[in-house]
Amino acid sequence: MSTALVTGASRGIGRAIAERLAERYEIVAVARSAKELEDVARSIESRGGRCRSIALDVSDHAAVSSALGSLEVDVLVNNAGLGIMKPIAEMSVEEWRRQVSVNLDGMFYVTRALLPGMITRQRGYVVNIGSLAGRNSFVGGACYSATKHAVIGFSESLMLEVRDAGVRVTVIMPGSVDTEFSGHAAGNAPWKLTPADVAESVWYVVSQPDRALVSRVEMRPARVARG
Ligand code: NJP
Protein backbone atom coordinates (compact mmCIF):
# COMPACT_ATOMS: atom_id res chain seq x y z
CA MET A 1 0.00 0.00 0.00
CA SER A 2 1.30 3.47 -0.82
CA THR A 3 1.88 5.93 1.99
CA ALA A 4 0.71 9.53 2.43
CA LEU A 5 2.13 11.79 5.13
CA VAL A 6 0.01 14.76 6.16
CA THR A 7 1.31 17.53 8.45
CA GLY A 8 -1.12 19.41 10.64
CA ALA A 9 -3.31 16.30 10.60
CA SER A 10 -4.61 16.66 14.15
CA ARG A 11 -7.60 18.83 13.20
CA GLY A 12 -9.14 21.07 10.54
CA ILE A 13 -8.06 20.75 6.92
CA GLY A 14 -5.20 18.33 7.62
CA ARG A 15 -7.45 15.89 9.43
CA ALA A 16 -9.95 15.94 6.55
CA ILE A 17 -7.12 15.33 4.06
CA ALA A 18 -5.79 12.41 6.12
CA GLU A 19 -9.26 10.88 6.34
CA ARG A 20 -9.88 11.23 2.61
CA LEU A 21 -6.47 9.93 1.53
CA ALA A 22 -6.88 6.96 3.92
CA GLU A 23 -9.26 5.50 1.34
CA ARG A 24 -6.21 4.72 -0.80
CA TYR A 25 -3.06 5.29 1.29
CA GLU A 26 -1.59 4.25 4.59
CA ILE A 27 -1.51 7.54 6.49
CA VAL A 28 1.29 9.02 8.54
CA ALA A 29 -0.38 11.79 10.54
CA VAL A 30 1.93 14.50 11.89
CA ALA A 31 1.21 17.36 14.33
CA ARG A 32 2.25 18.33 17.85
CA SER A 33 -0.82 17.05 19.74
CA ALA A 34 -0.38 13.32 20.34
CA LYS A 35 -3.86 12.96 21.80
CA GLU A 36 -5.67 14.51 18.83
CA LEU A 37 -3.54 12.44 16.45
CA GLU A 38 -4.59 9.26 18.27
CA ASP A 39 -8.19 10.27 17.72
CA VAL A 40 -7.55 10.74 13.99
CA ALA A 41 -5.87 7.32 13.80
CA ARG A 42 -8.80 5.70 15.61
CA SER A 43 -11.28 7.33 13.27
CA ILE A 44 -9.35 6.14 10.18
CA GLU A 45 -8.90 2.63 11.52
CA SER A 46 -12.59 2.35 12.45
CA ARG A 47 -13.32 2.78 8.74
CA GLY A 48 -10.83 0.09 7.69
CA GLY A 49 -7.89 2.41 6.93
CA ARG A 50 -4.36 2.40 8.32
CA CYS A 51 -2.81 5.29 10.19
CA ARG A 52 0.21 5.85 12.36
CA SER A 53 0.85 9.11 14.06
CA ILE A 54 4.02 11.02 14.79
CA ALA A 55 3.84 13.84 17.33
CA LEU A 56 6.25 16.42 16.05
CA ASP A 57 6.84 20.16 15.75
CA VAL A 58 7.54 20.72 12.04
CA SER A 59 9.58 23.82 12.86
CA ASP A 60 12.13 21.68 14.79
CA HIS A 61 14.60 20.66 12.12
CA ALA A 62 16.44 18.04 14.19
CA ALA A 63 13.17 16.39 15.26
CA VAL A 64 11.85 16.36 11.69
CA SER A 65 14.94 14.82 10.16
CA SER A 66 15.30 12.16 12.84
CA ALA A 67 11.59 11.19 12.85
CA LEU A 68 10.90 11.39 9.11
CA GLY A 69 14.28 11.01 7.41
CA SER A 70 14.04 7.25 6.95
CA LEU A 71 10.38 7.04 5.88
CA GLU A 72 9.30 6.02 2.38
CA VAL A 73 6.44 8.32 1.52
CA ASP A 74 4.59 8.49 -1.82
CA VAL A 75 2.45 11.56 -1.12
CA LEU A 76 3.50 14.40 1.18
CA VAL A 77 0.91 17.01 2.11
CA ASN A 78 2.51 20.06 3.77
CA ASN A 79 -0.52 21.50 5.53
CA ALA A 80 0.65 22.53 9.04
CA GLY A 81 0.34 26.26 9.40
CA LEU A 82 -0.79 29.15 11.55
CA GLY A 83 -1.90 32.70 11.08
CA ILE A 84 -1.50 35.58 13.52
CA MET A 85 -3.35 38.45 11.89
CA LYS A 86 -2.30 41.81 13.28
CA PRO A 87 -0.70 45.03 12.09
CA ILE A 88 3.06 44.82 11.67
CA ALA A 89 3.47 47.77 14.07
CA GLU A 90 2.04 45.50 16.79
CA MET A 91 3.60 42.18 15.81
CA SER A 92 6.28 40.81 18.09
CA VAL A 93 9.43 39.22 16.75
CA GLU A 94 8.31 35.95 18.38
CA GLU A 95 4.97 36.03 16.50
CA TRP A 96 6.75 36.77 13.23
CA ARG A 97 9.27 33.97 13.76
CA ARG A 98 6.60 31.46 14.79
CA GLN A 99 4.64 31.96 11.58
CA VAL A 100 7.70 31.88 9.34
CA SER A 101 9.15 28.87 11.15
CA VAL A 102 6.00 26.75 10.80
CA ASN A 103 4.54 27.94 7.49
CA LEU A 104 7.83 28.19 5.63
CA ASP A 105 10.76 26.54 7.45
CA GLY A 106 8.58 23.57 8.48
CA MET A 107 7.50 23.00 4.90
CA PHE A 108 11.15 22.99 3.81
CA TYR A 109 12.29 20.70 6.65
CA VAL A 110 9.62 18.06 5.97
CA THR A 111 10.08 18.25 2.20
CA ARG A 112 13.86 18.04 2.59
CA ALA A 113 13.51 14.89 4.70
CA LEU A 114 11.24 13.06 2.24
CA LEU A 115 12.11 14.38 -1.22
CA PRO A 116 15.44 12.55 -1.78
CA GLY A 117 13.66 9.19 -1.39
CA MET A 118 11.01 10.25 -3.92
CA ILE A 119 13.71 11.28 -6.39
CA THR A 120 15.56 7.98 -5.91
CA ARG A 121 12.34 6.04 -6.48
CA GLN A 122 11.45 8.36 -9.40
CA ARG A 123 7.95 8.66 -7.96
CA GLY A 124 6.19 10.94 -5.55
CA TYR A 125 3.82 13.80 -4.91
CA VAL A 126 4.23 16.94 -2.83
CA VAL A 127 1.05 18.93 -2.18
CA ASN A 128 1.52 22.23 -0.36
CA ILE A 129 -1.42 23.98 1.24
CA GLY A 130 -0.96 27.65 0.44
CA SER A 131 -3.71 30.22 0.56
CA LEU A 132 -5.40 32.89 -1.50
CA ALA A 133 -3.61 35.11 1.04
CA GLY A 134 -0.56 34.19 -1.00
CA ARG A 135 -2.07 36.14 -3.91
CA ASN A 136 -4.20 38.76 -2.23
CA SER A 137 -3.28 41.44 0.26
CA PHE A 138 -5.28 42.43 3.33
CA VAL A 139 -4.82 44.60 6.41
CA GLY A 140 -3.32 42.60 9.25
CA GLY A 141 -2.06 39.90 6.90
CA ALA A 142 1.48 41.09 6.14
CA CYS A 143 3.33 38.24 7.83
CA TYR A 144 0.83 35.47 7.08
CA SER A 145 0.42 36.62 3.50
CA ALA A 146 4.22 36.82 3.08
CA THR A 147 4.58 33.21 4.24
CA LYS A 148 1.89 32.05 1.82
CA HIS A 149 3.44 33.99 -1.09
CA ALA A 150 6.59 32.09 -0.16
CA VAL A 151 4.72 28.77 -0.20
CA ILE A 152 3.63 29.49 -3.78
CA GLY A 153 7.13 30.50 -4.90
CA PHE A 154 8.66 27.46 -3.23
CA SER A 155 6.08 25.10 -4.72
CA GLU A 156 6.31 26.37 -8.27
CA SER A 157 10.11 26.36 -8.34
CA LEU A 158 10.20 22.90 -6.78
CA MET A 159 7.66 21.69 -9.33
CA LEU A 160 10.02 22.67 -12.17
CA GLU A 161 13.02 21.23 -10.32
CA VAL A 162 11.70 17.69 -9.77
CA ARG A 163 9.10 17.02 -12.46
CA ASP A 164 11.62 15.14 -14.63
CA ALA A 165 12.47 12.97 -11.62
CA GLY A 166 8.89 11.69 -11.54
CA VAL A 167 7.91 13.89 -8.59
CA ARG A 168 4.89 16.12 -9.01
CA VAL A 169 4.30 19.25 -6.93
CA THR A 170 1.03 21.11 -6.47
CA VAL A 171 0.11 24.19 -4.48
CA ILE A 172 -3.50 24.42 -3.34
CA MET A 173 -4.73 27.89 -2.43
CA PRO A 174 -7.99 27.91 -0.52
CA GLY A 175 -9.98 30.94 0.54
CA SER A 176 -11.82 30.89 3.87
CA VAL A 177 -12.27 27.42 5.34
CA ASP A 178 -14.46 26.66 8.35
CA THR A 179 -11.84 25.59 10.93
CA GLU A 180 -10.36 26.89 14.17
CA PHE A 181 -7.60 28.58 12.18
CA SER A 182 -6.35 31.92 13.53
CA GLY A 183 -8.60 31.87 16.59
CA HIS A 184 -11.89 31.32 14.73
CA ALA A 185 -14.58 29.04 16.11
CA ALA A 186 -15.46 26.29 13.66
CA GLY A 187 -19.04 25.53 12.71
CA ASN A 188 -20.48 29.07 12.61
CA ALA A 189 -19.92 30.03 8.99
CA PRO A 190 -21.94 27.97 6.53
CA TRP A 191 -20.73 30.18 3.63
CA LYS A 192 -17.12 29.05 4.06
CA LEU A 193 -15.45 26.09 2.37
CA THR A 194 -15.31 22.98 4.54
CA PRO A 195 -12.13 21.04 5.32
CA ALA A 196 -13.63 18.21 3.24
CA ASP A 197 -13.83 20.55 0.21
CA VAL A 198 -10.08 21.14 0.40
CA ALA A 199 -9.45 17.42 0.97
CA GLU A 200 -11.38 16.72 -2.22
CA SER A 201 -8.99 18.95 -4.18
CA VAL A 202 -6.03 17.07 -2.76
CA TRP A 203 -7.68 13.79 -3.75
CA TYR A 204 -8.25 15.17 -7.25
CA VAL A 205 -4.67 16.24 -7.85
CA VAL A 206 -3.10 13.01 -6.58
CA SER A 207 -5.54 10.98 -8.67
CA GLN A 208 -4.31 12.37 -11.99
CA PRO A 209 -2.74 9.93 -14.45
CA ASP A 210 1.08 9.81 -14.39
CA ARG A 211 1.31 12.03 -17.49
CA ALA A 212 -0.69 14.89 -15.92
CA LEU A 213 0.33 17.46 -13.35
CA VAL A 214 -2.14 19.91 -11.84
CA SER A 215 0.37 22.38 -10.47
CA ARG A 216 -1.90 25.03 -8.93
CA VAL A 217 -5.43 25.01 -7.54
CA GLU A 218 -7.30 28.11 -6.41
CA MET A 219 -10.56 27.55 -4.61
CA ARG A 220 -12.87 29.87 -2.73
CA PRO A 221 -16.36 29.97 -1.24
CA ALA A 222 -18.89 30.31 -4.05
CA ARG A 223 -20.64 33.18 -2.27
CA VAL A 224 -19.07 35.95 -0.21
CA ALA A 225 -20.36 36.56 3.33
CA ARG A 226 -22.08 39.96 3.61
CA GLY A 227 -22.46 42.17 6.64
O1 NJP B 1 -5.98 25.33 10.74
P1 NJP B 1 -6.07 24.63 12.17
P2 NJP B 1 -6.49 24.85 9.29
N1 NJP B 1 4.12 21.51 14.01
O2 NJP B 1 -5.56 25.65 13.13
C1 NJP B 1 -0.86 22.00 13.01
C2 NJP B 1 -4.17 26.89 5.51
N2 NJP B 1 -5.35 27.71 5.22
O3 NJP B 1 -6.79 23.42 9.24
O4 NJP B 1 0.42 20.94 16.23
C3 NJP B 1 3.24 20.62 13.56
O5 NJP B 1 -7.41 24.03 12.39
C4 NJP B 1 -1.93 21.91 14.10
O6 NJP B 1 -1.68 20.81 14.96
P3 NJP B 1 -1.04 20.92 16.45
C5 NJP B 1 -3.41 27.31 6.76
O7 NJP B 1 -2.52 28.37 6.50
C6 NJP B 1 -6.40 27.78 6.06
O8 NJP B 1 -7.52 25.82 8.83
O9 NJP B 1 -1.50 19.67 17.09
N3 NJP B 1 1.96 20.89 13.31
C7 NJP B 1 -3.16 21.61 13.27
O10 NJP B 1 -3.24 20.23 12.98
C8 NJP B 1 -2.69 26.03 7.09
O11 NJP B 1 -1.49 25.93 6.37
C9 NJP B 1 -7.50 28.59 5.75
O12 NJP B 1 -1.57 22.18 17.06
C10 NJP B 1 1.54 22.14 13.57
C11 NJP B 1 -2.91 22.38 11.98
O13 NJP B 1 -1.49 22.65 11.91
C12 NJP B 1 -3.65 24.93 6.62
O14 NJP B 1 -4.58 25.57 5.76
C13 NJP B 1 -7.49 29.32 4.58
C14 NJP B 1 2.38 23.14 14.04
C15 NJP B 1 -3.65 23.68 11.96
O15 NJP B 1 -5.01 23.42 12.05
C16 NJP B 1 -4.42 24.24 7.73
O16 NJP B 1 -5.16 25.19 8.46
C17 NJP B 1 -6.40 29.24 3.75
C18 NJP B 1 3.73 22.78 14.27
N4 NJP B 1 4.62 23.66 14.75
C19 NJP B 1 -5.33 28.44 4.06
N5 NJP B 1 1.68 24.28 14.20
C20 NJP B 1 -8.68 28.73 6.63
N6 NJP B 1 -8.88 27.87 7.62
O17 NJP B 1 -9.51 29.64 6.39
C21 NJP B 1 0.43 24.01 13.81
O18 NJP B 1 -6.40 29.97 2.64
N7 NJP B 1 0.32 22.72 13.44
PDB file of N, CA, C and O and ligand atoms in Angstrom, residues 8-14 31-33 56-59 79-81 102 129-132 144 148 174-177 179-181, ligand 1:
ATOM      1  N   GLY A   8       0.042  18.671  10.135  1.00  0.00           N
ATOM      2  CA  GLY A   8      -1.123  19.405  10.642  1.00  0.00           C
ATOM      3  C   GLY A   8      -2.372  18.557  10.542  1.00  0.00           C
ATOM      4  O   GLY A   8      -3.470  19.052  10.277  1.00  0.00           O
ATOM      5  N   ALA A   9      -2.195  17.250  10.798  1.00  0.00           N
ATOM      6  CA  ALA A   9      -3.310  16.300  10.604  1.00  0.00           C
ATOM      7  C   ALA A   9      -4.173  16.150  11.842  1.00  0.00           C
ATOM      8  O   ALA A   9      -5.125  15.375  11.841  1.00  0.00           O
ATOM      9  N   SER A  10      -3.868  16.898  12.910  1.00  0.00           N
ATOM     10  CA  SER A  10      -4.609  16.665  14.150  1.00  0.00           C
ATOM     11  C   SER A  10      -6.009  17.268  14.139  1.00  0.00           C
ATOM     12  O   SER A  10      -6.866  16.887  14.933  1.00  0.00           O
ATOM     13  N   ARG A  11      -6.257  18.225  13.257  1.00  0.00           N
ATOM     14  CA  ARG A  11      -7.599  18.833  13.195  1.00  0.00           C
ATOM     15  C   ARG A  11      -7.746  19.577  11.865  1.00  0.00           C
ATOM     16  O   ARG A  11      -6.820  19.616  11.051  1.00  0.00           O
ATOM     17  N   GLY A  12      -8.913  20.163  11.663  1.00  0.00           N
ATOM     18  CA  GLY A  12      -9.137  21.066  10.537  1.00  0.00           C
ATOM     19  C   GLY A  12      -8.896  20.411   9.176  1.00  0.00           C
ATOM     20  O   GLY A  12      -9.258  19.256   8.933  1.00  0.00           O
ATOM     21  N   ILE A  13      -8.260  21.184   8.307  1.00  0.00           N
ATOM     22  CA  ILE A  13      -8.063  20.748   6.920  1.00  0.00           C
ATOM     23  C   ILE A  13      -7.186  19.495   6.858  1.00  0.00           C
ATOM     24  O   ILE A  13      -7.475  18.558   6.103  1.00  0.00           O
ATOM     25  N   GLY A  14      -6.121  19.465   7.656  1.00  0.00           N
ATOM     26  CA  GLY A  14      -5.201  18.325   7.617  1.00  0.00           C
ATOM     27  C   GLY A  14      -5.876  17.033   8.017  1.00  0.00           C
ATOM     28  O   GLY A  14      -5.639  15.977   7.416  1.00  0.00           O
ATOM     29  N   ALA A  31       1.559  16.074  13.689  1.00  0.00           N
ATOM     30  CA  ALA A  31       1.210  17.357  14.326  1.00  0.00           C
ATOM     31  C   ALA A  31       1.839  17.310  15.716  1.00  0.00           C
ATOM     32  O   ALA A  31       2.494  16.320  16.059  1.00  0.00           O
ATOM     33  N   ARG A  32       1.642  18.353  16.508  1.00  0.00           N
ATOM     34  CA  ARG A  32       2.250  18.326  17.850  1.00  0.00           C
ATOM     35  C   ARG A  32       1.395  17.581  18.861  1.00  0.00           C
ATOM     36  O   ARG A  32       1.910  16.998  19.794  1.00  0.00           O
ATOM     37  N   SER A  33       0.061  17.596  18.694  1.00  0.00           N
ATOM     38  CA  SER A  33      -0.823  17.048  19.739  1.00  0.00           C
ATOM     39  C   SER A  33      -1.028  15.548  19.580  1.00  0.00           C
ATOM     40  O   SER A  33      -1.840  15.105  18.760  1.00  0.00           O
ATOM     41  N   LEU A  56       5.052  15.737  16.504  1.00  0.00           N
ATOM     42  CA  LEU A  56       6.248  16.424  16.053  1.00  0.00           C
ATOM     43  C   LEU A  56       5.955  17.897  15.797  1.00  0.00           C
ATOM     44  O   LEU A  56       4.884  18.238  15.300  1.00  0.00           O
ATOM     45  N   ASP A  57       6.918  18.744  16.127  1.00  0.00           N
ATOM     46  CA  ASP A  57       6.838  20.156  15.746  1.00  0.00           C
ATOM     47  C   ASP A  57       7.588  20.308  14.418  1.00  0.00           C
ATOM     48  O   ASP A  57       8.802  20.091  14.369  1.00  0.00           O
ATOM     49  N   VAL A  58       6.882  20.666  13.355  1.00  0.00           N
ATOM     50  CA  VAL A  58       7.543  20.720  12.038  1.00  0.00           C
ATOM     51  C   VAL A  58       8.603  21.821  11.957  1.00  0.00           C
ATOM     52  O   VAL A  58       9.425  21.811  11.044  1.00  0.00           O
ATOM     53  N   SER A  59       8.576  22.751  12.909  1.00  0.00           N
ATOM     54  CA  SER A  59       9.584  23.816  12.863  1.00  0.00           C
ATOM     55  C   SER A  59      10.872  23.423  13.588  1.00  0.00           C
ATOM     56  O   SER A  59      11.802  24.230  13.677  1.00  0.00           O
ATOM     57  N   ASN A  79       0.681  20.743   5.194  1.00  0.00           N
ATOM     58  CA  ASN A  79      -0.518  21.499   5.529  1.00  0.00           C
ATOM     59  C   ASN A  79      -0.369  22.284   6.832  1.00  0.00           C
ATOM     60  O   ASN A  79      -1.058  23.283   7.032  1.00  0.00           O
ATOM     61  N   ALA A  80       0.526  21.861   7.735  1.00  0.00           N
ATOM     62  CA  ALA A  80       0.645  22.531   9.043  1.00  0.00           C
ATOM     63  C   ALA A  80       0.884  24.021   8.833  1.00  0.00           C
ATOM     64  O   ALA A  80       1.706  24.414   8.005  1.00  0.00           O
ATOM     65  N   GLY A  81       0.151  24.818   9.564  1.00  0.00           N
ATOM     66  CA  GLY A  81       0.338  26.255   9.403  1.00  0.00           C
ATOM     67  C   GLY A  81      -0.426  27.014  10.459  1.00  0.00           C
ATOM     68  O   GLY A  81      -1.313  26.470  11.130  1.00  0.00           O
ATOM     69  N   VAL A 102       6.925  27.876  11.077  1.00  0.00           N
ATOM     70  CA  VAL A 102       6.004  26.754  10.798  1.00  0.00           C
ATOM     71  C   VAL A 102       5.599  26.759   9.320  1.00  0.00           C
ATOM     72  O   VAL A 102       5.755  25.761   8.613  1.00  0.00           O
ATOM     73  N   ILE A 129      -0.212  23.190   1.014  1.00  0.00           N
ATOM     74  CA  ILE A 129      -1.422  23.985   1.237  1.00  0.00           C
ATOM     75  C   ILE A 129      -0.991  25.441   1.432  1.00  0.00           C
ATOM     76  O   ILE A 129      -0.418  25.810   2.459  1.00  0.00           O
ATOM     77  N   GLY A 130      -1.231  26.212   0.389  1.00  0.00           N
ATOM     78  CA  GLY A 130      -0.958  27.649   0.439  1.00  0.00           C
ATOM     79  C   GLY A 130      -2.208  28.365   0.890  1.00  0.00           C
ATOM     80  O   GLY A 130      -2.909  27.929   1.807  1.00  0.00           O
ATOM     81  N   SER A 131      -2.513  29.455   0.205  1.00  0.00           N
ATOM     82  CA  SER A 131      -3.709  30.224   0.556  1.00  0.00           C
ATOM     83  C   SER A 131      -3.929  31.281  -0.513  1.00  0.00           C
ATOM     84  O   SER A 131      -2.969  31.740  -1.154  1.00  0.00           O
ATOM     85  N   LEU A 132      -5.169  31.719  -0.654  1.00  0.00           N
ATOM     86  CA  LEU A 132      -5.398  32.891  -1.505  1.00  0.00           C
ATOM     87  C   LEU A 132      -4.732  34.124  -0.884  1.00  0.00           C
ATOM     88  O   LEU A 132      -4.484  35.115  -1.570  1.00  0.00           O
ATOM     89  N   TYR A 144       1.454  36.705   7.575  1.00  0.00           N
ATOM     90  CA  TYR A 144       0.831  35.472   7.082  1.00  0.00           C
ATOM     91  C   TYR A 144       0.870  35.422   5.557  1.00  0.00           C
ATOM     92  O   TYR A 144       1.254  34.421   4.947  1.00  0.00           O
ATOM     93  N   LYS A 148       2.639  32.829   2.828  1.00  0.00           N
ATOM     94  CA  LYS A 148       1.886  32.054   1.822  1.00  0.00           C
ATOM     95  C   LYS A 148       2.325  32.429   0.397  1.00  0.00           C
ATOM     96  O   LYS A 148       2.268  31.594  -0.496  1.00  0.00           O
ATOM     97  N   PRO A 174      -6.584  27.710  -0.871  1.00  0.00           N
ATOM     98  CA  PRO A 174      -7.989  27.911  -0.517  1.00  0.00           C
ATOM     99  C   PRO A 174      -8.259  29.341  -0.057  1.00  0.00           C
ATOM    100  O   PRO A 174      -7.349  30.040   0.393  1.00  0.00           O
ATOM    101  N   GLY A 175      -9.508  29.727  -0.150  1.00  0.00           N
ATOM    102  CA  GLY A 175      -9.977  30.938   0.535  1.00  0.00           C
ATOM    103  C   GLY A 175     -10.400  30.526   1.939  1.00  0.00           C
ATOM    104  O   GLY A 175      -9.821  29.597   2.520  1.00  0.00           O
ATOM    105  N   SER A 176     -11.431  31.167   2.480  1.00  0.00           N
ATOM    106  CA  SER A 176     -11.816  30.894   3.872  1.00  0.00           C
ATOM    107  C   SER A 176     -12.373  29.486   4.044  1.00  0.00           C
ATOM    108  O   SER A 176     -13.269  29.065   3.307  1.00  0.00           O
ATOM    109  N   VAL A 177     -11.840  28.789   5.042  1.00  0.00           N
ATOM    110  CA  VAL A 177     -12.272  27.419   5.340  1.00  0.00           C
ATOM    111  C   VAL A 177     -12.754  27.391   6.789  1.00  0.00           C
ATOM    112  O   VAL A 177     -12.139  28.002   7.667  1.00  0.00           O
ATOM    113  N   THR A 179     -12.653  26.316   9.945  1.00  0.00           N
ATOM    114  CA  THR A 179     -11.840  25.588  10.930  1.00  0.00           C
ATOM    115  C   THR A 179     -11.553  26.536  12.098  1.00  0.00           C
ATOM    116  O   THR A 179     -12.006  27.680  12.109  1.00  0.00           O
ATOM    117  N   GLU A 180     -10.737  26.051  13.020  1.00  0.00           N
ATOM    118  CA  GLU A 180     -10.359  26.887  14.173  1.00  0.00           C
ATOM    119  C   GLU A 180      -9.140  27.759  13.862  1.00  0.00           C
ATOM    120  O   GLU A 180      -8.549  28.360  14.767  1.00  0.00           O
ATOM    121  N   PHE A 181      -8.780  27.824  12.601  1.00  0.00           N
ATOM    122  CA  PHE A 181      -7.596  28.584  12.180  1.00  0.00           C
ATOM    123  C   PHE A 181      -7.645  30.035  12.667  1.00  0.00           C
ATOM    124  O   PHE A 181      -8.693  30.681  12.602  1.00  0.00           O
TER     125      PHE A 181
HETATM  126  O1  NJP B   1      -5.984  25.330  10.737  1.00  0.00           O
HETATM  127  P1  NJP B   1      -6.072  24.632  12.173  1.00  0.00           P
HETATM  128  P2  NJP B   1      -6.485  24.854   9.287  1.00  0.00           P
HETATM  129  N1  NJP B   1       4.122  21.508  14.011  1.00  0.00           N
HETATM  130  O2  NJP B   1      -5.558  25.654  13.125  1.00  0.00           O
HETATM  131  C1  NJP B   1      -0.858  22.000  13.006  1.00  0.00           C
HETATM  132  C2  NJP B   1      -4.172  26.889   5.512  1.00  0.00           C
HETATM  133  N2  NJP B   1      -5.351  27.713   5.221  1.00  0.00           N
HETATM  134  O3  NJP B   1      -6.789  23.422   9.236  1.00  0.00           O
HETATM  135  O4  NJP B   1       0.424  20.941  16.226  1.00  0.00           O
HETATM  136  C3  NJP B   1       3.241  20.621  13.558  1.00  0.00           C
HETATM  137  O5  NJP B   1      -7.409  24.029  12.391  1.00  0.00           O
HETATM  138  C4  NJP B   1      -1.927  21.908  14.096  1.00  0.00           C
HETATM  139  O6  NJP B   1      -1.684  20.814  14.961  1.00  0.00           O
HETATM  140  P3  NJP B   1      -1.037  20.923  16.448  1.00  0.00           P
HETATM  141  C5  NJP B   1      -3.414  27.307   6.757  1.00  0.00           C
HETATM  142  O7  NJP B   1      -2.520  28.369   6.498  1.00  0.00           O
HETATM  143  C6  NJP B   1      -6.396  27.780   6.063  1.00  0.00           C
HETATM  144  O8  NJP B   1      -7.518  25.818   8.834  1.00  0.00           O
HETATM  145  O9  NJP B   1      -1.501  19.670  17.087  1.00  0.00           O
HETATM  146  N3  NJP B   1       1.957  20.887  13.309  1.00  0.00           N
HETATM  147  C7  NJP B   1      -3.158  21.608  13.271  1.00  0.00           C
HETATM  148  O10 NJP B   1      -3.244  20.233  12.981  1.00  0.00           O
HETATM  149  C8  NJP B   1      -2.691  26.028   7.093  1.00  0.00           C
HETATM  150  O11 NJP B   1      -1.491  25.935   6.369  1.00  0.00           O
HETATM  151  C9  NJP B   1      -7.499  28.592   5.746  1.00  0.00           C
HETATM  152  O12 NJP B   1      -1.572  22.183  17.055  1.00  0.00           O
HETATM  153  C10 NJP B   1       1.537  22.142  13.566  1.00  0.00           C
HETATM  154  C11 NJP B   1      -2.915  22.375  11.981  1.00  0.00           C
HETATM  155  O13 NJP B   1      -1.493  22.646  11.909  1.00  0.00           O
HETATM  156  C12 NJP B   1      -3.647  24.934   6.618  1.00  0.00           C
HETATM  157  O14 NJP B   1      -4.585  25.569   5.756  1.00  0.00           O
HETATM  158  C13 NJP B   1      -7.487  29.324   4.580  1.00  0.00           C
HETATM  159  C14 NJP B   1       2.382  23.136  14.041  1.00  0.00           C
HETATM  160  C15 NJP B   1      -3.649  23.684  11.959  1.00  0.00           C
HETATM  161  O15 NJP B   1      -5.013  23.420  12.053  1.00  0.00           O
HETATM  162  C16 NJP B   1      -4.416  24.240   7.732  1.00  0.00           C
HETATM  163  O16 NJP B   1      -5.164  25.190   8.456  1.00  0.00           O
HETATM  164  C17 NJP B   1      -6.397  29.241   3.749  1.00  0.00           C
HETATM  165  C18 NJP B   1       3.727  22.782  14.266  1.00  0.00           C
HETATM  166  N4  NJP B   1       4.618  23.664  14.753  1.00  0.00           N
HETATM  167  C19 NJP B   1      -5.335  28.435   4.065  1.00  0.00           C
HETATM  168  N5  NJP B   1       1.679  24.283  14.199  1.00  0.00           N
HETATM  169  C20 NJP B   1      -8.684  28.734   6.633  1.00  0.00           C
HETATM  170  N6  NJP B   1      -8.884  27.869   7.618  1.00  0.00           N
HETATM  171  O17 NJP B   1      -9.505  29.637   6.394  1.00  0.00           O
HETATM  172  C21 NJP B   1       0.427  24.008  13.813  1.00  0.00           C
HETATM  173  O18 NJP B   1      -6.399  29.972   2.636  1.00  0.00           O
HETATM  174  N7  NJP B   1       0.320  22.717  13.438  1.00  0.00           N
END
